[in-house]
C-alpha cells in the first residue's frame, strides 16, 4: 500500500545523496521513519501541508489549526484507520479460511487436527517426540506466506533454531509434538494458531503461515 504524497515537479531541490555529519544523517533517519510509519498505516497526506506543519511545529511558529482542531482530526483519523483495519482483517480471515479449505481438499497427504492445524509428512523420522510444551527442541525451518514470500528462515541464518515449545506460536507447539526426531513436516497454520488479527513485523494480520520444519533433536533438559 502506497502513500499518496502530492509532491510534483514544482519541488526543484536536489535529492540528498550523502551525509557529512551526524546531524544530517539523523535528520534523514527521523524523516524516513515517519515516512515508513505513514505508509505502513496507509495514511494519505498532502506533502506540502505536512512539511508546513512540521516546520511550524519545529520552528515554534503559530499553528494554522488549534490544538483542539488537531486533536479532533487525529481522533477522526484513528477511527477511520481502525475501521479500515477491521475490514481488511475480516477479508484476510475469509481468504485464510478459503485457502485452508482448498488445501485440505486438493493437497494430497494433508492431515487436519481437531484444532484446525494442517500438516503434511514429507519425511518420517525414527527418534523421540516432544512429550509436552515444556520440551526444548532444535529445528531447521522456513516460513512463508501463501504468496510465497519468505518471512523467516533458519536456513538463511545458517544455523538451526533452539526453542522451548511453549515459547512459539500455537501451531508450532502442537505440530512439533506430532513429529519424531529426523522428521520433516509441512505445516499450514490457521491465523488463530499463529498471530490472529494482529500483524507481526512483515506478517500481515490473519495470515496463513506455511512452514517447512525439520525436527533435529528433542533435548532431555528444559530451558530455564
Coordinates of C-alpha atoms in Angstrom, one line a residue, residues 21-189:
X21 CA 27.8 14.7 9.7
X22 CA 25.6 13.0 12.3
X23 CA 23.0 15.9 12.3
X24 CA 22.0 15.4 8.7
X25 CA 22.1 11.6 8.8
X26 CA 19.9 11.7 12.0
X27 CA 17.6 14.2 10.4
X28 CA 17.2 11.9 7.4
X29 CA 16.6 8.9 9.7
X30 CA 13.8 10.7 11.5
X31 CA 12.1 11.6 8.3
X32 CA 12.5 8.2 6.8
X33 CA 11.0 6.6 10.0
X34 CA 8.0 9.0 9.8
X35 CA 7.5 8.2 6.1
X36 CA 7.7 4.4 6.7
X37 CA 5.1 4.6 9.5
X38 CA 2.7 6.6 7.4
X39 CA 3.0 4.1 4.6
X40 CA 2.6 1.1 6.9
X41 CA -0.6 2.7 8.3
X42 CA -1.8 3.6 4.8
X43 CA -2.2 7.3 5.8
X44 CA -2.9 9.6 2.8
X45 CA -1.2 13.0 3.2
X46 CA -0.7 16.2 1.4
X47 CA 3.1 16.6 1.2
X48 CA 3.2 20.4 1.2
X49 CA 0.8 20.7 4.1
X50 CA 2.7 18.1 6.0
X51 CA 6.0 20.0 5.6
X52 CA 4.3 23.3 6.6
X53 CA 3.0 21.7 9.8
X54 CA 6.4 20.2 10.5
X55 CA 8.2 23.5 10.1
X56 CA 5.6 25.4 12.1
X57 CA 6.0 23.0 15.0
X58 CA 9.8 22.7 14.9
X59 CA 10.3 26.5 14.5
X60 CA 7.7 27.3 17.1
X61 CA 5.6 29.3 14.7
X62 CA 1.9 29.9 15.1
X63 CA -0.1 26.9 14.0
X64 CA -2.7 27.2 11.3
X65 CA -5.0 24.9 13.3
X66 CA -5.8 25.0 17.0
X67 CA -4.8 22.1 19.3
X68 CA -8.5 21.3 19.7
X69 CA -8.9 21.1 15.9
X70 CA -5.8 18.9 15.6
X71 CA -7.0 16.5 18.3
X72 CA -10.4 16.2 16.6
X73 CA -8.7 15.4 13.3
X74 CA -6.4 12.8 14.9
X75 CA -9.4 11.1 16.5
X76 CA -11.2 11.0 13.2
X77 CA -8.1 9.6 11.5
X78 CA -7.7 6.9 14.2
X79 CA -11.4 5.9 13.8
X80 CA -11.1 5.6 10.0
X81 CA -7.9 3.6 10.4
X82 CA -9.5 1.2 12.9
X83 CA -12.5 0.7 10.6
X84 CA -10.2 0.1 7.6
X85 CA -8.0 -2.3 9.5
X86 CA -11.1 -4.2 10.7
X87 CA -12.4 -4.6 7.2
X88 CA -9.0 -5.7 5.9
X89 CA -8.7 -8.1 8.8
X90 CA -12.0 -9.7 8.0
X91 CA -11.2 -10.0 4.3
X92 CA -7.8 -11.6 5.2
X93 CA -9.5 -14.1 7.6
X94 CA -12.0 -15.1 4.8
X95 CA -9.2 -15.6 2.4
X96 CA -7.3 -17.7 5.0
X97 CA -10.4 -19.9 5.6
X98 CA -10.8 -20.4 1.8
X99 CA -7.1 -21.2 1.3
X100 CA -7.1 -23.9 4.1
X101 CA -10.4 -25.4 2.9
X102 CA -9.0 -25.8 -0.6
X103 CA -5.6 -27.0 0.7
X104 CA -7.3 -29.8 2.7
X105 CA -9.3 -31.0 -0.3
X106 CA -6.7 -30.6 -3.1
X107 CA -3.3 -31.2 -1.5
X108 CA -2.7 -34.9 -1.3
X109 CA -1.5 -36.1 2.1
X110 CA -2.6 -33.2 4.1
X111 CA -4.0 -34.1 7.6
X112 CA -6.0 -31.7 9.7
X113 CA -6.2 -31.9 13.5
X114 CA -9.1 -31.0 15.7
X115 CA -7.6 -27.6 16.3
X116 CA -7.5 -26.9 12.6
X117 CA -3.8 -27.3 12.2
X118 CA -3.0 -28.8 8.8
X119 CA 0.2 -30.8 8.3
X120 CA 1.9 -33.0 5.7
X121 CA 4.6 -35.6 6.4
X122 CA 7.4 -35.2 4.0
X123 CA 9.8 -37.5 5.8
X124 CA 9.1 -39.6 8.9
X125 CA 11.8 -39.8 11.5
X126 CA 12.5 -42.6 14.0
X127 CA 13.7 -40.7 17.0
X128 CA 11.8 -39.5 20.0
X129 CA 8.9 -36.9 20.0
X130 CA 8.5 -34.0 22.4
X131 CA 6.2 -35.0 25.2
X132 CA 5.0 -31.6 26.3
X133 CA 5.1 -27.9 25.6
X134 CA 7.9 -27.6 28.1
X135 CA 10.3 -29.6 26.0
X136 CA 13.2 -27.9 24.3
X137 CA 13.9 -28.8 20.6
X138 CA 16.3 -28.0 17.8
X139 CA 14.8 -27.4 14.4
X140 CA 15.6 -26.1 10.9
X141 CA 12.7 -24.3 9.3
X142 CA 11.5 -21.9 6.6
X143 CA 8.3 -19.8 7.0
X144 CA 6.4 -18.4 4.0
X145 CA 3.2 -16.6 3.3
X146 CA 0.7 -18.0 0.9
X147 CA 2.1 -15.8 -1.9
X148 CA 5.5 -17.4 -1.5
X149 CA 7.1 -14.6 0.5
X150 CA 9.7 -16.0 2.9
X151 CA 9.4 -14.1 6.2
X152 CA 11.8 -16.2 8.3
X153 CA 14.3 -19.0 7.7
X154 CA 16.9 -20.7 9.8
X155 CA 18.5 -21.9 6.6
X156 CA 19.2 -18.3 5.6
X157 CA 20.6 -17.6 9.0
X158 CA 22.9 -20.6 8.6
X159 CA 22.1 -22.4 11.9
X160 CA 19.2 -24.3 13.4
X161 CA 16.8 -22.8 16.0
X162 CA 16.7 -24.0 19.6
X163 CA 13.5 -23.2 21.5
X164 CA 11.1 -24.4 24.1
X165 CA 7.7 -25.3 22.7
X166 CA 5.7 -23.0 25.0
X167 CA 7.6 -20.1 23.5
X168 CA 6.3 -20.4 19.9
X169 CA 3.0 -19.9 18.2
X170 CA 0.3 -22.5 19.0
X171 CA 0.6 -24.1 15.6
X172 CA 4.2 -25.0 16.3
X173 CA 3.6 -26.1 19.8
X174 CA 1.0 -28.6 18.6
X175 CA 2.7 -29.6 15.3
X176 CA 6.2 -30.3 16.7
X177 CA 4.7 -32.7 19.2
X178 CA 3.4 -34.8 16.3
X179 CA 6.9 -35.2 14.9
X180 CA 9.8 -37.5 15.7
X181 CA 13.5 -36.6 15.6
X182 CA 14.6 -36.8 12.0
X183 CA 11.2 -35.9 10.6
X184 CA 10.4 -33.2 8.1
X185 CA 6.8 -31.8 8.0
X186 CA 5.0 -29.1 6.3
X187 CA 2.6 -27.0 8.4
X188 CA -0.3 -25.0 7.1
X189 CA -1.2 -22.8 10.1

